[in-house]
Short mmCIF file of C-alpha atoms in Angstrom, two decimals:
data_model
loop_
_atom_site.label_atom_id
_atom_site.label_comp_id
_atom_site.label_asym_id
_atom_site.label_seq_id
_atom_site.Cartn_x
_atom_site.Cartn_y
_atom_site.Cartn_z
CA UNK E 1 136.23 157.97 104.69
CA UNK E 2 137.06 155.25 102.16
CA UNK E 3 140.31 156.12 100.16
CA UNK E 4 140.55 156.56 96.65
CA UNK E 5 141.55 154.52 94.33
CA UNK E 6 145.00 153.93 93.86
CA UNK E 7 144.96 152.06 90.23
CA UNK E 8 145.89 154.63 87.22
CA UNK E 9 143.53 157.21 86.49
CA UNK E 10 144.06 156.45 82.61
CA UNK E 11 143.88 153.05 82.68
CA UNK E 12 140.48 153.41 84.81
CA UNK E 13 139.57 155.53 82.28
CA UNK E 14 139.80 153.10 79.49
CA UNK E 15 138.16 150.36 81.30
CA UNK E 16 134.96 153.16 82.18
CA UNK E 17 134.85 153.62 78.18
CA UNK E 18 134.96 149.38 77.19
CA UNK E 19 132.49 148.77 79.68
CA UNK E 20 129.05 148.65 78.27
CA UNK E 21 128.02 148.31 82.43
CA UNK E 22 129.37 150.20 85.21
CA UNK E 23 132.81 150.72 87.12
CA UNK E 24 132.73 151.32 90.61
CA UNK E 25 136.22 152.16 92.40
CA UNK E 26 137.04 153.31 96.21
CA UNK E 27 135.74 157.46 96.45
CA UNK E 28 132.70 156.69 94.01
CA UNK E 29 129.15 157.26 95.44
CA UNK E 30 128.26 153.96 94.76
CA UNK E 31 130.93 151.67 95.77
CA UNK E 32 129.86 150.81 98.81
CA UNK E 33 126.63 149.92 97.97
CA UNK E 34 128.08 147.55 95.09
CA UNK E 35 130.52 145.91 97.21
CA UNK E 36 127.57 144.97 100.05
CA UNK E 37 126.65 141.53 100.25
CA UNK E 38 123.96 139.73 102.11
CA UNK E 39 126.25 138.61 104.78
CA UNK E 40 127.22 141.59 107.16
CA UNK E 41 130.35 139.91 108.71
CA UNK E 42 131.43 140.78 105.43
CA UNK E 43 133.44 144.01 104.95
CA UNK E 44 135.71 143.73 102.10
CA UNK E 45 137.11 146.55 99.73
CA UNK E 46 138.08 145.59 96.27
CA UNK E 47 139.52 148.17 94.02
CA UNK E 48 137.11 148.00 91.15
CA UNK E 49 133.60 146.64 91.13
CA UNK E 50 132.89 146.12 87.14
CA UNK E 51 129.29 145.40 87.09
CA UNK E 52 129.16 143.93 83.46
CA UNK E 53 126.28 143.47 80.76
CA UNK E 54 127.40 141.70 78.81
CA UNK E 55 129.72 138.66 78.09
CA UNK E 56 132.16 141.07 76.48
CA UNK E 57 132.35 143.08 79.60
CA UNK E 58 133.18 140.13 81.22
CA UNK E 59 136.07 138.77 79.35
CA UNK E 60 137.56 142.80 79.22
CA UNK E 61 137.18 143.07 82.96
CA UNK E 62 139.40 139.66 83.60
CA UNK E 63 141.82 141.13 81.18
CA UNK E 64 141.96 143.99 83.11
CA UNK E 65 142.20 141.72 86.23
CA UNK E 66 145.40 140.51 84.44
CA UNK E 67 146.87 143.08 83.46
CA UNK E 68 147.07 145.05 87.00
CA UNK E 69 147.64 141.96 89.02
CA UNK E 70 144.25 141.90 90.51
CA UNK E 71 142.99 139.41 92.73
CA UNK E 72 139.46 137.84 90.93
CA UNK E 73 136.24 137.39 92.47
CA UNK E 74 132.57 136.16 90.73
CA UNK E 75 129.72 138.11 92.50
CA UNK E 76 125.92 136.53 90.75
CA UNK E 77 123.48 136.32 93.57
CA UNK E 78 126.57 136.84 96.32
CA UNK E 79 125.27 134.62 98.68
CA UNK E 80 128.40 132.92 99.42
CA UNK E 81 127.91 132.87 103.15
CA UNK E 82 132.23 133.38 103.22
CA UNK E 83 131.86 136.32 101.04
CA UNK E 84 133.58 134.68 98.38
CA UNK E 85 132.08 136.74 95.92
CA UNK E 86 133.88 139.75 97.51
CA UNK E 87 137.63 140.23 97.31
CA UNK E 88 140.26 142.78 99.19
CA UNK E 89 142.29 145.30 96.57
CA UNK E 90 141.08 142.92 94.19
CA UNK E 91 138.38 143.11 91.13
CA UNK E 92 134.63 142.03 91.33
CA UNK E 93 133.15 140.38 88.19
CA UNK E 94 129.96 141.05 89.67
CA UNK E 95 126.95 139.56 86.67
CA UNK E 96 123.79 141.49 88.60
CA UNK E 97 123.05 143.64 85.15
CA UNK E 98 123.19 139.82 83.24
CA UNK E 99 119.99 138.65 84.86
CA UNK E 100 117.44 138.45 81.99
CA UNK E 101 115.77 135.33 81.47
CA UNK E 102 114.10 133.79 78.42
CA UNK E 103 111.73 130.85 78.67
CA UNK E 104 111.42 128.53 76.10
CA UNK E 105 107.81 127.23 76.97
CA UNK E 106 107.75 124.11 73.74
CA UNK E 107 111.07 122.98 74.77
CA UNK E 108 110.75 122.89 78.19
CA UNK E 109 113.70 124.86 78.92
CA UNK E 110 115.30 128.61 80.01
CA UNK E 111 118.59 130.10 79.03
CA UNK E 112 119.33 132.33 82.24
CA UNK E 113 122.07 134.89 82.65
CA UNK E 114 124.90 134.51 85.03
CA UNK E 115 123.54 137.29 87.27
CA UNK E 116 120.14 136.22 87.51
CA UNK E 117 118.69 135.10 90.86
CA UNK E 118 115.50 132.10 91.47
CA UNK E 119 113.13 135.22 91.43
CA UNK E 120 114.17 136.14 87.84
CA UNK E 121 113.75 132.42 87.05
CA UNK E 122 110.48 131.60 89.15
CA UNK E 123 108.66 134.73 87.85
CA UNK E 124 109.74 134.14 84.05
CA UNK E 125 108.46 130.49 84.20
CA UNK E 126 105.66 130.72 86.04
CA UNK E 127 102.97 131.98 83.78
CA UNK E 128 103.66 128.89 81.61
CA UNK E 129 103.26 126.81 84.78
CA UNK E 130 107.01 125.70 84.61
CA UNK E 131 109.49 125.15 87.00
CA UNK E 132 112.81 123.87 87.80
CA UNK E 133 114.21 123.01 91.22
CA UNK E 134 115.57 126.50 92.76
CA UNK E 135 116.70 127.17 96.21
CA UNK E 136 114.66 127.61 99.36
CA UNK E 137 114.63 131.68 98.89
CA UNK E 138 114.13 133.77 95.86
CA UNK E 139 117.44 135.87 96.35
CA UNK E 140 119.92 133.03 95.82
CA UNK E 141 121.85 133.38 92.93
CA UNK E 142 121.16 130.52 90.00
CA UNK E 143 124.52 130.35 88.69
CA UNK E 144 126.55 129.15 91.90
CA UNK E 145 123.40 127.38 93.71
CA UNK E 146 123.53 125.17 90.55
CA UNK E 147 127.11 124.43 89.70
CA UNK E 148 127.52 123.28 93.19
CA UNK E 149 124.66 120.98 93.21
CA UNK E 150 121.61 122.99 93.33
CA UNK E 151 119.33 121.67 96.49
CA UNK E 152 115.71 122.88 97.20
CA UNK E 153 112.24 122.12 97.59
CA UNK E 154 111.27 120.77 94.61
CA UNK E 155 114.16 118.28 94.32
CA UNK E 156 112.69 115.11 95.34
CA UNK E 157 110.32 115.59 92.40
CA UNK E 158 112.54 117.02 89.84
CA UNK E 159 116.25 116.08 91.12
CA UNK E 160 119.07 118.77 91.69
CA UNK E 161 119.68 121.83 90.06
CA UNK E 162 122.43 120.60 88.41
CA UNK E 163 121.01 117.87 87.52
CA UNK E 164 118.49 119.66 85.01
CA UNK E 165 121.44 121.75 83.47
CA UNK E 166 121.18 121.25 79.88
CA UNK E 167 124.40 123.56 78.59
CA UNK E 168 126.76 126.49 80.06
CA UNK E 169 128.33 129.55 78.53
CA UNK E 170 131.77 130.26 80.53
CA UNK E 171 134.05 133.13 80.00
CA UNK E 172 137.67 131.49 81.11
CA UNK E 173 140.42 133.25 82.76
CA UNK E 174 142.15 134.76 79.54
CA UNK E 175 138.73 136.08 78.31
CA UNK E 176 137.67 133.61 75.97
CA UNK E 177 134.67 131.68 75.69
CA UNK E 178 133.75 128.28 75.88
CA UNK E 179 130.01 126.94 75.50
CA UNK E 180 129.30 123.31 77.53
CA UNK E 181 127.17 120.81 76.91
CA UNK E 182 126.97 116.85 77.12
CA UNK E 183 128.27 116.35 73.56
CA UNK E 184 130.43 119.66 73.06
CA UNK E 185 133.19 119.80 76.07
CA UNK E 186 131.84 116.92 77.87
CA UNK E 187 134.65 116.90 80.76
CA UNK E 188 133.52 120.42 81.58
CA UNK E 189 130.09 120.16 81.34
CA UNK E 190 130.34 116.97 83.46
CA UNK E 191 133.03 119.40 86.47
CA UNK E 192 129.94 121.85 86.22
CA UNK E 193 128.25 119.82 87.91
CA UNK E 194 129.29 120.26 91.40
CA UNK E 195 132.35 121.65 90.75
CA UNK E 196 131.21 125.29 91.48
CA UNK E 197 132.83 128.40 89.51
CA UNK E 198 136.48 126.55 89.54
CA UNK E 199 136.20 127.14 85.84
CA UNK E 200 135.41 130.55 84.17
CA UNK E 201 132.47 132.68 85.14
CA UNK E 202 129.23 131.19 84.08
CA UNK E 203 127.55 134.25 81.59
CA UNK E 204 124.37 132.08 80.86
CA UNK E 205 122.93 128.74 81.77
CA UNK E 206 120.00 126.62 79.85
CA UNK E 207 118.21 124.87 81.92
CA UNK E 208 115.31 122.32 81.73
CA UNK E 209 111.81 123.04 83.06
CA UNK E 210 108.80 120.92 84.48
CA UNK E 211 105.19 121.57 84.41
CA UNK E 212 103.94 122.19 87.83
CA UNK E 213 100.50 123.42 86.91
CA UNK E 214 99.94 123.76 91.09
CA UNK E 215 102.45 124.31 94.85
CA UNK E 216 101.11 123.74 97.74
CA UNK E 217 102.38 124.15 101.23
CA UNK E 218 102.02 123.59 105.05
CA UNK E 219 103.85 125.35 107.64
CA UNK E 220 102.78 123.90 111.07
CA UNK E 221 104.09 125.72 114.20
CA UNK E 222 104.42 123.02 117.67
CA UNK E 223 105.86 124.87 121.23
CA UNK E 224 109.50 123.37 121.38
CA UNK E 225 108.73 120.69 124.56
CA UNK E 226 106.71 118.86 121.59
CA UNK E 227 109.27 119.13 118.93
CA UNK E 228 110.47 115.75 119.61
CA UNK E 229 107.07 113.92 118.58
CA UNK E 230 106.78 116.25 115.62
CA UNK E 231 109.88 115.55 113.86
CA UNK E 232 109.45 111.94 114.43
CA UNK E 233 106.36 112.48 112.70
CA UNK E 234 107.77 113.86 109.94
CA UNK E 235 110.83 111.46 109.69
CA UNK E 236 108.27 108.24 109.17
CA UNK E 237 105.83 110.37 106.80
CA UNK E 238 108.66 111.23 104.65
CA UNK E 239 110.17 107.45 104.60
CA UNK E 240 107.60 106.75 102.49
CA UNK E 241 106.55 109.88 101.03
CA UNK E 242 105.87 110.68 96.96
CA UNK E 243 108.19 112.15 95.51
CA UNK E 244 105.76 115.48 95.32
CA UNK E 245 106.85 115.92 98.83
CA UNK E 246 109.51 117.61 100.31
CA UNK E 247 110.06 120.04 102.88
CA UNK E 248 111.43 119.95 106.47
CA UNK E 249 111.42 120.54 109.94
CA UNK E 250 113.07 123.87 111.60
CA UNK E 251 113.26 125.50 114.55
CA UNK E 252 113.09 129.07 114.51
CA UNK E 253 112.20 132.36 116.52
CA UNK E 254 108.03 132.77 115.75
CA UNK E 255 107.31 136.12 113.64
CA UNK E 256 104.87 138.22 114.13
CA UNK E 257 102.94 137.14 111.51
CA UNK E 258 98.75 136.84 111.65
CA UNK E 259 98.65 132.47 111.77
CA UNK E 260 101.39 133.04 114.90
CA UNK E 261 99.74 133.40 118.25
CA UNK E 262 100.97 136.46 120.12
CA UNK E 263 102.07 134.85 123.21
CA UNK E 264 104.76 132.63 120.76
CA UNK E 265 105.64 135.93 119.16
CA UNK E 266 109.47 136.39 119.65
CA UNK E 267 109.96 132.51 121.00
CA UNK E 268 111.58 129.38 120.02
CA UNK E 269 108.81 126.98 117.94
CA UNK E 270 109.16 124.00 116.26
CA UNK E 271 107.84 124.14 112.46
CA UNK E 272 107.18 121.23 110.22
CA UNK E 273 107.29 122.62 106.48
CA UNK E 274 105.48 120.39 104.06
CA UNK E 275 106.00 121.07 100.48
CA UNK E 276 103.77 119.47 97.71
CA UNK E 277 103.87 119.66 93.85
CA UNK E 278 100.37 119.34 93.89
CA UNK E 279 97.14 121.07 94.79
CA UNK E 280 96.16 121.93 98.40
CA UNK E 281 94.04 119.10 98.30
CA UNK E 282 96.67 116.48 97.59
CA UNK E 283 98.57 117.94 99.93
CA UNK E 284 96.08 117.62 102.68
CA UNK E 285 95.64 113.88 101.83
CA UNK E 286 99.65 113.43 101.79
CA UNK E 287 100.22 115.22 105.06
CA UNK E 288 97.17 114.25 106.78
CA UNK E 289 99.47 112.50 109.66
CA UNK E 290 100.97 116.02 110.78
CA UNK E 291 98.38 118.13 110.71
CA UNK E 292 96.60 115.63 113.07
CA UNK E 293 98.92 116.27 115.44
CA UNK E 294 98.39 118.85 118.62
CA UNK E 295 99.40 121.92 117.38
CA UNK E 296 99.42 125.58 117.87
CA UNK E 297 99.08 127.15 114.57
CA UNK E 298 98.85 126.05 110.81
CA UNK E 299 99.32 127.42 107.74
CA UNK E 300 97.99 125.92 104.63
CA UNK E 301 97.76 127.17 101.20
CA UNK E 302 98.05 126.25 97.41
CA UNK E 303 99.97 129.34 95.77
CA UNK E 304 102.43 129.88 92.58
CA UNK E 305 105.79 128.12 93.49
CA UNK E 306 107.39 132.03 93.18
CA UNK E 307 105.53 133.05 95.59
CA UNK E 308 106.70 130.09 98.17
CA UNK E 309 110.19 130.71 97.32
CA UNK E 310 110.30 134.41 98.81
CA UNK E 311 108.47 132.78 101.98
CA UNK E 312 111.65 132.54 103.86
CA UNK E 313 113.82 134.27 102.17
CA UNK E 314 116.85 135.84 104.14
CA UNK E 315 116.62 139.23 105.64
CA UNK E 316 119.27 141.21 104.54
CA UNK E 317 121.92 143.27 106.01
CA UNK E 318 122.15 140.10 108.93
CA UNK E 319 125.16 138.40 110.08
CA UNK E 320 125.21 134.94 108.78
CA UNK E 321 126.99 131.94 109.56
CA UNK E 322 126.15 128.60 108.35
CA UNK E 323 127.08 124.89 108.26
CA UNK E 324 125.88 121.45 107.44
CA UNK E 325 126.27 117.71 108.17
CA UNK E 326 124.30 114.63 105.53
CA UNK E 327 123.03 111.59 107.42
CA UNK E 328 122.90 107.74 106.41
CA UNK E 329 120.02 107.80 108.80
CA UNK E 330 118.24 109.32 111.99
CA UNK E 331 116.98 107.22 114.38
CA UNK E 332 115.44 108.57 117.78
CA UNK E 333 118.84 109.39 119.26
CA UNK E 334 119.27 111.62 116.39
CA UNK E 335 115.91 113.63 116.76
CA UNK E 336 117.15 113.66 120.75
CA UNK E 337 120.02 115.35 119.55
CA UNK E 338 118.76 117.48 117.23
CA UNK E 339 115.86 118.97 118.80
CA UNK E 340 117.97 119.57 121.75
CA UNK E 341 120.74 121.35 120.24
CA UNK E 342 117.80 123.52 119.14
CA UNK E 343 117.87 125.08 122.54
CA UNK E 344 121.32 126.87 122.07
CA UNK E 345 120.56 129.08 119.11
CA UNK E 346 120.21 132.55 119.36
CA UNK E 347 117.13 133.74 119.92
CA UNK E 348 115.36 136.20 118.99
CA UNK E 349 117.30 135.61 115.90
CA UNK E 350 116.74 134.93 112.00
CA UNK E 351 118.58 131.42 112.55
CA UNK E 352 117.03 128.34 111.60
CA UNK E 353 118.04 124.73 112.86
CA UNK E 354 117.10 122.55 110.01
CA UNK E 355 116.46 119.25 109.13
CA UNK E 356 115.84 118.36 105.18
CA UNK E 357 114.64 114.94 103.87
CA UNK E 358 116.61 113.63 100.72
CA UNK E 359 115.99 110.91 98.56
CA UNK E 360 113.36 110.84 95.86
CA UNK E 361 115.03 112.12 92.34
CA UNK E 362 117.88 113.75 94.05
CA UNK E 363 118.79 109.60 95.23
CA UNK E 364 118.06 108.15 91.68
CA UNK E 365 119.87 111.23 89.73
CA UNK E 366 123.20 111.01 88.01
CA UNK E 367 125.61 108.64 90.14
CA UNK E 368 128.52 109.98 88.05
CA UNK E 369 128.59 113.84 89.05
CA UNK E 370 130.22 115.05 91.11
CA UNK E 371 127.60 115.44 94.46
CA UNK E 372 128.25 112.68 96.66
CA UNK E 373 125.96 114.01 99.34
CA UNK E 374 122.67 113.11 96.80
CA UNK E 375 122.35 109.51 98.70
CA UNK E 376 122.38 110.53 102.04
CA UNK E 377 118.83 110.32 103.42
CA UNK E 378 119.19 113.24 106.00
CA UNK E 379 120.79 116.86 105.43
CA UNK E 380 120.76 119.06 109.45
CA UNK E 381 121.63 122.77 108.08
CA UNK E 382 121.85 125.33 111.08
CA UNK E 383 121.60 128.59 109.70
CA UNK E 384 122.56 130.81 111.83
CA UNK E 385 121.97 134.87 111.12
CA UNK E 386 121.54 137.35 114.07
CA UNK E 387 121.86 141.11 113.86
CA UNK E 388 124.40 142.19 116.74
CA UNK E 389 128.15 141.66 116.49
CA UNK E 390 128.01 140.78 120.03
CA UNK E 391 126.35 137.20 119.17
CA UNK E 392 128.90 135.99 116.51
CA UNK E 393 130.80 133.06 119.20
CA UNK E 394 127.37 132.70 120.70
CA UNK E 395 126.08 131.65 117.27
CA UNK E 396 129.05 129.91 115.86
CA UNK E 397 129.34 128.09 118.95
CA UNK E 398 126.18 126.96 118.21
CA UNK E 399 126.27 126.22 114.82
CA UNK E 400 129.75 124.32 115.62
CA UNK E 401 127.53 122.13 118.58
CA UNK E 402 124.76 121.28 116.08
CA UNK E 403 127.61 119.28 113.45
CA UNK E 404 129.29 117.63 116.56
CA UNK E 405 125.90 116.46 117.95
CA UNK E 406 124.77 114.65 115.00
CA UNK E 407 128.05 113.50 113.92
CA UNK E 408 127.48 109.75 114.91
CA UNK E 409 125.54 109.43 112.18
CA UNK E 410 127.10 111.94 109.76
CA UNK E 411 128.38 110.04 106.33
CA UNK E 412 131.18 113.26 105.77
CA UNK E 413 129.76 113.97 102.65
CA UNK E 414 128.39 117.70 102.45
CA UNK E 415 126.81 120.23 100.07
CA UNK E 416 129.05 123.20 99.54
CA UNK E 417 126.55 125.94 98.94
CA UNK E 418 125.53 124.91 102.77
CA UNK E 419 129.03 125.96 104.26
CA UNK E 420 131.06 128.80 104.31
CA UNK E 421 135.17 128.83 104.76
CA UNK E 422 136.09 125.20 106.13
CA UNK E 423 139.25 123.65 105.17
CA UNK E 424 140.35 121.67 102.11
CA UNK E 425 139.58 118.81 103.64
CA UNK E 426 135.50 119.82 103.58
CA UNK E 427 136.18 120.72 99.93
CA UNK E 428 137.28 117.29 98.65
CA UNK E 429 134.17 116.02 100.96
CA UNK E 430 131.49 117.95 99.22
CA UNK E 431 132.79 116.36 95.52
CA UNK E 432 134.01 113.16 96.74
CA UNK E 433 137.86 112.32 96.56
CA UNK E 434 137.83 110.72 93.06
CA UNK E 435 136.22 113.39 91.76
CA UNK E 436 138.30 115.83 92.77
CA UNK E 437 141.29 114.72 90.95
CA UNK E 438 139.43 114.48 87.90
CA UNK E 439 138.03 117.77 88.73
CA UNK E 440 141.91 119.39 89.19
CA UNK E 441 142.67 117.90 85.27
CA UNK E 442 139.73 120.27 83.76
CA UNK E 443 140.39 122.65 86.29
CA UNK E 444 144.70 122.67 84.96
CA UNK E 445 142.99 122.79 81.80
CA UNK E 446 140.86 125.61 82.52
CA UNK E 447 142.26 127.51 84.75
CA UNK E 448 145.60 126.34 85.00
CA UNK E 449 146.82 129.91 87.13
CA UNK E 450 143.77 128.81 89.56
CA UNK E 451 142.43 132.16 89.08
CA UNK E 452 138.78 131.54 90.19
CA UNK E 453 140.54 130.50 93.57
CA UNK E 454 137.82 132.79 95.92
CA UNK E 455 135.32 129.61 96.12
CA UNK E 456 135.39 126.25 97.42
CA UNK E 457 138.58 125.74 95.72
CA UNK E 458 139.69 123.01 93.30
CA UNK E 459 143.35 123.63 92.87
CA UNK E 460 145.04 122.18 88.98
CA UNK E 461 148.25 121.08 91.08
CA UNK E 462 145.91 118.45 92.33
CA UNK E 463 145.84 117.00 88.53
CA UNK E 464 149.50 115.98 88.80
CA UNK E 465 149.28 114.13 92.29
#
C-alpha cells in the first residue's frame, strides 16, 4: 500500500486551493497513475504531483517546491528514457493539462504549450497543410524533444526542431517569468537551443511551420541474411538524396500486421523506412533503387504526416533502454558491424536497431547552437524496449555492444534526447565543450541553485571554471 503523505495537511491544503489544476500526493486514487511514465524501469514516488494549467500554477508549485525543500522535476511528454521527469520525495511540475495548441496559418507559425506532445502539434497543423519537424512518434513531448535539438523525419527538409524555434516562455526557479526570443534575451534563447530544460520550465513555445501540402512513405521489410545489401542500398541512395528524403534503416521483430507475411510474424527483419515530403509518386521515383531490390514485403502509401508519426510510436507500459553513437561516415565495415550486432537484440521485443541518415538542413542549419552532432552524416540509435524484467542485462548488454561496435567511426558527439543516464562526460559531448561553459554562465544566471538538475545537467559552477 503506498503511504501517505507526510508533507502538512494545511499547507497541502493551500496548495489544492492556488492550483487552478490538480494535486496528487501518496494515498490519493490517482497518484499512481500521474506518477507513471512510459518507461517501466521507472518506479519513482514523489510527494506531490501538481499537474498545472496554467503558467501561474507553475510558478506557485516551484514556490512550493521551495518552500518545503522539495527536490524539482519537469514532466511534458515524460519520455525521458532515465525518468528524469520523475523524482523520489520530490515535486512533479508535470505541464500535461498545458497542451493546447494554436496555429497561426498567415504567419506560418504555432505557439504550443509546455505539455503538449507532436500529436497535439501534427493534428492542429495539419488541416492547413503545415508542419514542422517533430519526432519519429506522436507521444514525444515538444517541449524537451526541441530544447535538446529536436531530430525527426522531416529534418533534412526543414532542419531541427530547434532550429525552427521562433520564441520561449520560461517560468525560472523563483517563479518568475521570462519570454525568449532572438532580440529579447538573446543568450537564453540561443542555451535553448540544445541546452534542454537547464533553465526554467518551458510553459509555451512558438514555433515556425512549413507547407507540406503531401507525406509519403515506404516501409520495405528484407529477411535479416539480406540486410547487408539493403542498407548499403540505402547508404548510397541517401548520399545523394533531396533533401525531401529522410528515413532509415531498422531492424526490428515483424508485427503481425496485414503487409507482414505470417511465417516472418514474431522474427527478426530488416526494414528500410523511406520518408518523402512529397506525393507517393515522387516518392516512388526517389526510391526507385530500393524497392527494386528482392524483397519480402512493401508498404507504400501517401498519408497526412500525423498519421505517419503514430506509425511507430512506442508501446507503452515497456521497459526501455536506449543509446546512441553519430558517425563521420559508414563504410562497408560499418554496415558489417551494424547489421551484425542486429543479431543480439531481444527478440520478440519492441527494440529497434537503427540507423538514421543526417545531413540535408539539419548539416547547413545554425553552426552556432549548441548541437554539435548536426554534421555528422550517420546517427546508429538502438532502442531497446522489452516487456519482462528478466531481459534488462540481456538488452543493455546489447544496447552497450551496438555503441562499442561502431565506435571506430563514432565522432563522440551525441544527441541527448537519444540517451538516458550516462555520465557528465556524455553531457558536455551532446553540446560540445565550448558550449557548455557558455551554457553554465546563463545557466548561473538562471538557475544559479541548479534547480532543474533532473536532466542532462548543465551545472552554473561550470561558469566560474
Amino acid at each position: 500500500m503506498t503511504p501517505r503523505s507526510t508533507l502538512p495537511d494545511a499547507a497541502l491544503s493551500g496548495l489544492r486551493t492556488d492550483l487552478t489544476g490538480a494535486v496528487h500526493v501518496p494515498g490519493d486514487p490517482g497518484y499512481d497513475e500521474a506518477r507513471a511514465v512510459f518507461n517501466s524501469m521507472i518506479d519513482r514516488r514523489p510527494s506531490v504531483v501538481a499537474q498545472c494549467a496554467s503558467e501561474a500554477d507553475v510558478a506557485r508549485a516551484l514556490r512550493f517546491a521551495r518552500e518545503h525543500g522539495l527536490e524539482v522535476a519537469v514532466r511534458g511528454g515524460g519520455h525521458s528514457v532515465a525518468g528524469m521527469s520523475m523524482s523520489d520525495g520530490g515535486l512533479v511540475v508535470d505541464l500535461r493539462r498545458m497542451h493546447g495548441v494554436s496555429v497561426d496559418r498567415e504567419a506560418r507559425s504555432a505557439r504550443v504549450g509546455g505539455g503538449a506532445t507532436m500529436s497535439d502539434l501534427d493534428r492542429a497543423a495539419q488541416p492547413y497543410a503545415l508542419a514542422t519537424t517533430g519526432g519519429r512518434v506522436s507521444t514525444t513531448g515538444v517541449g524537451g524533444f526541441t530544447l535538446s535539438g529536436g531530430s525527426g523525419w522531416l529534418e533534412r527538409k526543414f532542419g531541427l526542431a530547434c532550429d525552427n524555434l521562433l520564441a520561449a516562455d520560461l517560468v525560472t526557479a523563483d517563479g518568475g517569468s521570462v519570454r525568449a526570443t532572438p532580440d529579447e534575451n538573446p543568450e537564453l534563447f540561443w542555451a535553448l537551443h540544445g541546452g534542454g530544460g537547464n533553465f526554467g520550465v518551458a510553459t509555451s513555445l512558438t514555433l515556425r511551420l512549413h507547407d507540406l501540402p503531401a507525406m509519403s512513405m515506404a516501409l520495405i521489410l528484407f529477411r535479416p541474411e539480406d540486410g547487408p545489401e539493403a542498407v548499403r542500398a540505402y547508404r548510397d541512395l541517401m548520399e545523394s538524396a533531396p533533401d525531401e528524403a529522410g528515413g532509415g534503416c531498422l531492424y526490428l521483430t515483424a508485427p503481425p500486421e496485414e503487409f507482414v507475411p505470417e511465417q516472418l510474424v514474431g522474427t527478426l527483419v530488416c526494414a528500410l523506412v523511406f520518408t518523402y515530403a512529397g506525393t507517393e509518386a515522387e516518392l516512388r521515383e526517389a526510391a526507385a533503387p530500393l524497392l527494386g531490390l528482392g524483397h519480402e514485403s512493401e508498404l507504400v502509401a501517401e498519408l497526412p504526416y500525423a498519421e505517419l508519426q503514430c506509425m511507430l510510436d512506442d508501446p507503452p507500459g515497456m521497459r526501455n533502454y536506449w543509446s546512441a553513437e553519430y558517425l563521420d561516415g559508414f563504410p562497408d565495415e560499418a554496415v558489417s558491424v551494424f547489421c551484425s550486432t542486429a543479431g543480439t537484440m531481444p527478440v520478440p521485443s519492441g527494440s529497434q536497431h537503427v540507423l538514421f541518415p543526417m545531413g540535408g538542413a539539419v548539416a547547413r542549419g545554425p553552426a552556432e547552437y549548441p548541437v554539435p552532432w548536426r554534421s555528422s552524416p550517420w546517427a546508429v540509435h538502438p532502442f531497446g524496449v522489452w516487456e519482462s524484467a528478466a531481459d534488462d542485462e540481456r538488452g543493455k548488454e546489447w544496447v552497450r555492444g551496438v555503441r562499442a561496435g561502431v565506435r571506430p567511426w563514432a565522432n563522440g558527439a551525441v544527441y541527448l534526447n537519444f540517451i538516458g543516464r550516462e555520465g557528465q562526460d556524455r553531457v558536455v559531448a551532446g553540446v560540445g565543450e565550448e558550449n557548455y561553459a557558455r551554457l553554465a554562465a546563463v545557466k548561473a544566471q538562471y538557475d544559479p541553485g541548479n534547480v532543474f538538475h533532473l536532466n542532462h545537467n548543465i551545472h552554473p559552477a561550470a561558469a566560474a571554471v
